Structures are given as structure tokens and as C-alpha cells.
């Protein structure tokens, strides 16, 4: 299976709270919902549809899973929502309990077992394991060389600070551009594959 990161990103690399004001205010972040003005169904929405169409599982950090688990189960009847709800889901957390896994098809991965479990998934047969948001988890996976593809939906805005998914450890990581598409709001989808990892 391939590990695919799918992230909304500002031009200065911020991925924090793309969906709404209350989504993630850590560090005093006050720009939640910054994706909205640049979103379109065809290019940006289409990038998510394509990623989900190739997914055999979803992988989340605790905060992102909690937000998604509160939103998606109630949207049954929409093809995108139905796919999200049907897919197997993994949530990495040191604090969640099995009894809190309210979203169907969710498996808890204890924080200390995350890297080993991701390595097992990569070695298994199947389609993609798509990581949606989950900045800390995504950053860890990039650091450990466990990401096969990055699907970055880059919005034409500078946020000046916030959570990022790229390590700052001084280590170079080579990527190959697979495709790019731009919408009429100057937002772009760039798909990269990692080179020489794994």
C-alpha cells in the first residue's frame, strides 16, 4: 500500500485549520477557514475525490479524526461521504480509548505503535492509505521516509505562521512532480512522489 498525504496548504507552508475558525487555534492561530475563498468543486474538490477513489484506508491523527468523526457520519447519501464512512480508518492516539471510536470502521493505533503499523500497511497489498490533515502525524511520516505521495492543495495566501508538515531537520528529500492543476481562483493542486525512499 502507498502512504499518500492530502493536505490543504498556504503558500508559506501552513496546514493548520483550513476548514473553519474553531478547527485548531493552537498557538493562537486565528485564520481558521482560510481555504474557503479559493475552493472549487472541480480542481480542489476533484483532487480529494481522486485521492479517495484510490484509497483503501484512511489514516488520521487524533484531532483530525475527532473533527471528521463529528462531521461525516451524518452526511450519508452523498457519494463522497458514503465513501469516507465506508473506508477502514486508523486513528493514531495515545489518549483515545476503544470505547470512544464512534465512527464506523475505525481502528485505534496507540501512539507508540504508529510507525510500526504504518510500515506494516506499506508492506501489505492494496491501494492507498490516505492521510487527511493530521499535521503532526504527517510531519512524522515525512521525517521517517514513510510517505510515497504528497497531494498538496496550495492556496494563494500567506498566513505568517502555523502548523506545517515539513520537517526542519536539515535533511534533503527529493520529490518528483507528477501532475499540477490550477483553478480560476489561483489555487493549485500539486501531486509529488517521493524519490529514493522506502
PDB file of C-alpha atoms in Angstrom, residues 55-192:
ATOM      1  CA  UNK A  55      -7.875   4.830  -1.103  1.00  0.00           C
ATOM      2  CA  UNK A  56      -8.270   1.507   0.597  1.00  0.00           C
ATOM      3  CA  UNK A  57      -7.915   3.098   4.050  1.00  0.00           C
ATOM      4  CA  UNK A  58      -7.687   6.470   5.805  1.00  0.00           C
ATOM      5  CA  UNK A  59      -5.138   7.376   8.484  1.00  0.00           C
ATOM      6  CA  UNK A  60      -5.627  10.217  10.966  1.00  0.00           C
ATOM      7  CA  UNK A  61      -4.100  11.866  13.979  1.00  0.00           C
ATOM      8  CA  UNK A  62      -6.422  12.212  16.968  1.00  0.00           C
ATOM      9  CA  UNK A  63      -7.510  15.841  16.453  1.00  0.00           C
ATOM     10  CA  UNK A  64      -8.334  15.409  12.758  1.00  0.00           C
ATOM     11  CA  UNK A  65     -10.116  12.098  13.361  1.00  0.00           C
ATOM     12  CA  UNK A  66     -12.228  13.671  16.127  1.00  0.00           C
ATOM     13  CA  UNK A  67     -13.307  16.528  13.827  1.00  0.00           C
ATOM     14  CA  UNK A  68     -14.062  14.151  10.945  1.00  0.00           C
ATOM     15  CA  UNK A  69     -15.921  11.686  13.192  1.00  0.00           C
ATOM     16  CA  UNK A  70     -18.185  14.531  14.313  1.00  0.00           C
ATOM     17  CA  UNK A  71     -18.921  15.647  10.735  1.00  0.00           C
ATOM     18  CA  UNK A  72     -19.022  12.769   8.241  1.00  0.00           C
ATOM     19  CA  UNK A  73     -21.325  10.080   9.693  1.00  0.00           C
ATOM     20  CA  UNK A  74     -24.275  12.487   9.480  1.00  0.00           C
ATOM     21  CA  UNK A  75     -23.777  13.127   5.767  1.00  0.00           C
ATOM     22  CA  UNK A  76     -24.947   9.758   4.481  1.00  0.00           C
ATOM     23  CA  UNK A  77     -26.406   9.762   0.984  1.00  0.00           C
ATOM     24  CA  UNK A  78     -23.654  11.848  -0.579  1.00  0.00           C
ATOM     25  CA  UNK A  79     -21.254   9.652  -2.616  1.00  0.00           C
ATOM     26  CA  UNK A  80     -18.139  11.312  -1.134  1.00  0.00           C
ATOM     27  CA  UNK A  81     -19.474  10.990   2.416  1.00  0.00           C
ATOM     28  CA  UNK A  82     -20.569   7.403   1.811  1.00  0.00           C
ATOM     29  CA  UNK A  83     -17.049   6.533   0.656  1.00  0.00           C
ATOM     30  CA  UNK A  84     -15.476   8.293   3.685  1.00  0.00           C
ATOM     31  CA  UNK A  85     -17.792   6.454   6.043  1.00  0.00           C
ATOM     32  CA  UNK A  86     -17.287   3.044   4.411  1.00  0.00           C
ATOM     33  CA  UNK A  87     -13.480   3.052   4.239  1.00  0.00           C
ATOM     34  CA  UNK A  88     -11.410   1.443   7.002  1.00  0.00           C
ATOM     35  CA  UNK A  89      -9.985   4.168   9.223  1.00  0.00           C
ATOM     36  CA  UNK A  90      -6.970   4.213  11.527  1.00  0.00           C
ATOM     37  CA  UNK A  91      -6.520   6.849  14.228  1.00  0.00           C
ATOM     38  CA  UNK A  92      -3.165   7.336  15.947  1.00  0.00           C
ATOM     39  CA  UNK A  93      -3.632   8.423  19.544  1.00  0.00           C
ATOM     40  CA  UNK A  94      -2.177   7.958  22.996  1.00  0.00           C
ATOM     41  CA  UNK A  95      -5.319   9.334  24.618  1.00  0.00           C
ATOM     42  CA  UNK A  96      -8.352   7.885  22.830  1.00  0.00           C
ATOM     43  CA  UNK A  97      -9.974   4.744  24.204  1.00  0.00           C
ATOM     44  CA  UNK A  98     -11.560   1.978  22.114  1.00  0.00           C
ATOM     45  CA  UNK A  99     -14.940   2.947  23.588  1.00  0.00           C
ATOM     46  CA  UNK A 100     -14.613   6.432  22.014  1.00  0.00           C
ATOM     47  CA  UNK A 101     -14.294   5.123  18.450  1.00  0.00           C
ATOM     48  CA  UNK A 102     -17.758   6.205  17.359  1.00  0.00           C
ATOM     49  CA  UNK A 103     -17.008   6.433  13.618  1.00  0.00           C
ATOM     50  CA  UNK A 104     -17.605   3.049  11.979  1.00  0.00           C
ATOM     51  CA  UNK A 105     -14.672   1.002  10.692  1.00  0.00           C
ATOM     52  CA  UNK A 106     -12.149   2.810  12.927  1.00  0.00           C
ATOM     53  CA  UNK A 107      -9.136   1.033  14.427  1.00  0.00           C
ATOM     54  CA  UNK A 108      -7.123   2.625  17.233  1.00  0.00           C
ATOM     55  CA  UNK A 109      -3.346   2.709  16.768  1.00  0.00           C
ATOM     56  CA  UNK A 110      -1.587   3.552  20.047  1.00  0.00           C
ATOM     57  CA  UNK A 111       0.863   6.427  19.542  1.00  0.00           C
ATOM     58  CA  UNK A 112       3.935   4.336  20.337  1.00  0.00           C
ATOM     59  CA  UNK A 113       2.964   1.774  17.674  1.00  0.00           C
ATOM     60  CA  UNK A 114       2.244   4.242  14.860  1.00  0.00           C
ATOM     61  CA  UNK A 115       5.448   3.916  12.841  1.00  0.00           C
ATOM     62  CA  UNK A 116       5.471   0.123  13.072  1.00  0.00           C
ATOM     63  CA  UNK A 117       1.814  -0.025  11.994  1.00  0.00           C
ATOM     64  CA  UNK A 118       2.406   2.320   9.050  1.00  0.00           C
ATOM     65  CA  UNK A 119       5.348   0.165   7.948  1.00  0.00           C
ATOM     66  CA  UNK A 120       3.055  -2.891   8.106  1.00  0.00           C
ATOM     67  CA  UNK A 121       0.448  -1.138   5.974  1.00  0.00           C
ATOM     68  CA  UNK A 122       3.072  -0.098   3.403  1.00  0.00           C
ATOM     69  CA  UNK A 123       4.233  -3.716   3.151  1.00  0.00           C
ATOM     70  CA  UNK A 124       0.668  -5.021   2.686  1.00  0.00           C
ATOM     71  CA  UNK A 125      -1.135  -5.472  -0.625  1.00  0.00           C
ATOM     72  CA  UNK A 126      -3.765  -2.910  -1.502  1.00  0.00           C
ATOM     73  CA  UNK A 127      -4.465   0.612  -2.660  1.00  0.00           C
ATOM     74  CA  UNK A 128      -3.553   3.861  -0.948  1.00  0.00           C
ATOM     75  CA  UNK A 129      -3.644   4.756   2.716  1.00  0.00           C
ATOM     76  CA  UNK A 130      -4.633   8.430   2.604  1.00  0.00           C
ATOM     77  CA  UNK A 131      -3.639  10.749   5.437  1.00  0.00           C
ATOM     78  CA  UNK A 132      -6.017  13.727   5.603  1.00  0.00           C
ATOM     79  CA  UNK A 133      -4.715  16.747   7.517  1.00  0.00           C
ATOM     80  CA  UNK A 134      -3.153  15.416  10.741  1.00  0.00           C
ATOM     81  CA  UNK A 135      -0.164  17.781  10.706  1.00  0.00           C
ATOM     82  CA  UNK A 136       1.905  16.172  13.481  1.00  0.00           C
ATOM     83  CA  UNK A 137       1.381  12.660  12.116  1.00  0.00           C
ATOM     84  CA  UNK A 138       2.097  13.813   8.550  1.00  0.00           C
ATOM     85  CA  UNK A 139       5.299  15.561   9.634  1.00  0.00           C
ATOM     86  CA  UNK A 140       6.457  12.424  11.454  1.00  0.00           C
ATOM     87  CA  UNK A 141       5.770  10.247   8.413  1.00  0.00           C
ATOM     88  CA  UNK A 142       7.710  12.619   6.132  1.00  0.00           C
ATOM     89  CA  UNK A 143      10.602  12.663   8.634  1.00  0.00           C
ATOM     90  CA  UNK A 144      10.702   8.869   8.718  1.00  0.00           C
ATOM     91  CA  UNK A 145      10.598   8.451   4.920  1.00  0.00           C
ATOM     92  CA  UNK A 146       7.209   6.734   5.046  1.00  0.00           C
ATOM     93  CA  UNK A 147       5.352   8.922   2.538  1.00  0.00           C
ATOM     94  CA  UNK A 148       5.014   7.788  -1.061  1.00  0.00           C
ATOM     95  CA  UNK A 149       2.981  10.681  -2.448  1.00  0.00           C
ATOM     96  CA  UNK A 150       2.092  14.225  -1.436  1.00  0.00           C
ATOM     97  CA  UNK A 151      -1.121  15.728  -2.817  1.00  0.00           C
ATOM     98  CA  UNK A 152      -0.812  19.410  -1.896  1.00  0.00           C
ATOM     99  CA  UNK A 153      -3.722  21.769  -2.486  1.00  0.00           C
ATOM    100  CA  UNK A 154      -1.925  25.099  -2.337  1.00  0.00           C
ATOM    101  CA  UNK A 155      -3.966  28.236  -1.709  1.00  0.00           C
ATOM    102  CA  UNK A 156      -2.671  31.655  -2.834  1.00  0.00           C
ATOM    103  CA  UNK A 157      -2.415  33.101   0.673  1.00  0.00           C
ATOM    104  CA  UNK A 158       0.398  33.758   3.157  1.00  0.00           C
ATOM    105  CA  UNK A 159      -0.636  33.043   6.760  1.00  0.00           C
ATOM    106  CA  UNK A 160       2.545  34.112   8.517  1.00  0.00           C
ATOM    107  CA  UNK A 161       2.737  31.175  10.919  1.00  0.00           C
ATOM    108  CA  UNK A 162       1.018  27.979  11.972  1.00  0.00           C
ATOM    109  CA  UNK A 163       1.468  24.216  11.842  1.00  0.00           C
ATOM    110  CA  UNK A 164       3.415  22.711   8.961  1.00  0.00           C
ATOM    111  CA  UNK A 165       4.031  19.165   7.743  1.00  0.00           C
ATOM    112  CA  UNK A 166       7.608  19.520   6.526  1.00  0.00           C
ATOM    113  CA  UNK A 167      10.476  18.624   8.864  1.00  0.00           C
ATOM    114  CA  UNK A 168      13.080  21.230   9.739  1.00  0.00           C
ATOM    115  CA  UNK A 169      15.880  18.771  10.439  1.00  0.00           C
ATOM    116  CA  UNK A 170      18.251  19.881   7.679  1.00  0.00           C
ATOM    117  CA  UNK A 171      17.745  16.665   5.699  1.00  0.00           C
ATOM    118  CA  UNK A 172      17.074  16.918   1.948  1.00  0.00           C
ATOM    119  CA  UNK A 173      14.215  14.912   0.475  1.00  0.00           C
ATOM    120  CA  UNK A 174      13.789  14.656  -3.297  1.00  0.00           C
ATOM    121  CA  UNK A 175      10.348  14.763  -4.886  1.00  0.00           C
ATOM    122  CA  UNK A 176       9.123  14.204  -8.429  1.00  0.00           C
ATOM    123  CA  UNK A 177       6.248  16.331  -9.744  1.00  0.00           C
ATOM    124  CA  UNK A 178       3.585  14.014 -11.171  1.00  0.00           C
ATOM    125  CA  UNK A 179       0.850  16.492 -12.021  1.00  0.00           C
ATOM    126  CA  UNK A 180      -0.374  20.005 -11.418  1.00  0.00           C
ATOM    127  CA  UNK A 181      -3.694  21.757 -11.949  1.00  0.00           C
ATOM    128  CA  UNK A 182      -4.869  25.294 -11.217  1.00  0.00           C
ATOM    129  CA  UNK A 183      -8.344  26.687 -10.712  1.00  0.00           C
ATOM    130  CA  UNK A 184      -9.628  30.146 -11.649  1.00  0.00           C
ATOM    131  CA  UNK A 185      -9.035  31.362  -8.075  1.00  0.00           C
ATOM    132  CA  UNK A 186      -5.257  30.804  -8.380  1.00  0.00           C
ATOM    133  CA  UNK A 187      -5.304  27.729  -6.133  1.00  0.00           C
ATOM    134  CA  UNK A 188      -3.251  24.790  -7.363  1.00  0.00           C
ATOM    135  CA  UNK A 189      -3.054  21.050  -6.802  1.00  0.00           C
ATOM    136  CA  UNK A 190       0.470  19.666  -6.992  1.00  0.00           C
ATOM    137  CA  UNK A 191       0.999  15.919  -6.787  1.00  0.00           C
ATOM    138  CA  UNK A 192       4.530  14.777  -5.907  1.00  0.00           C
TER     139      UNK A 192
END
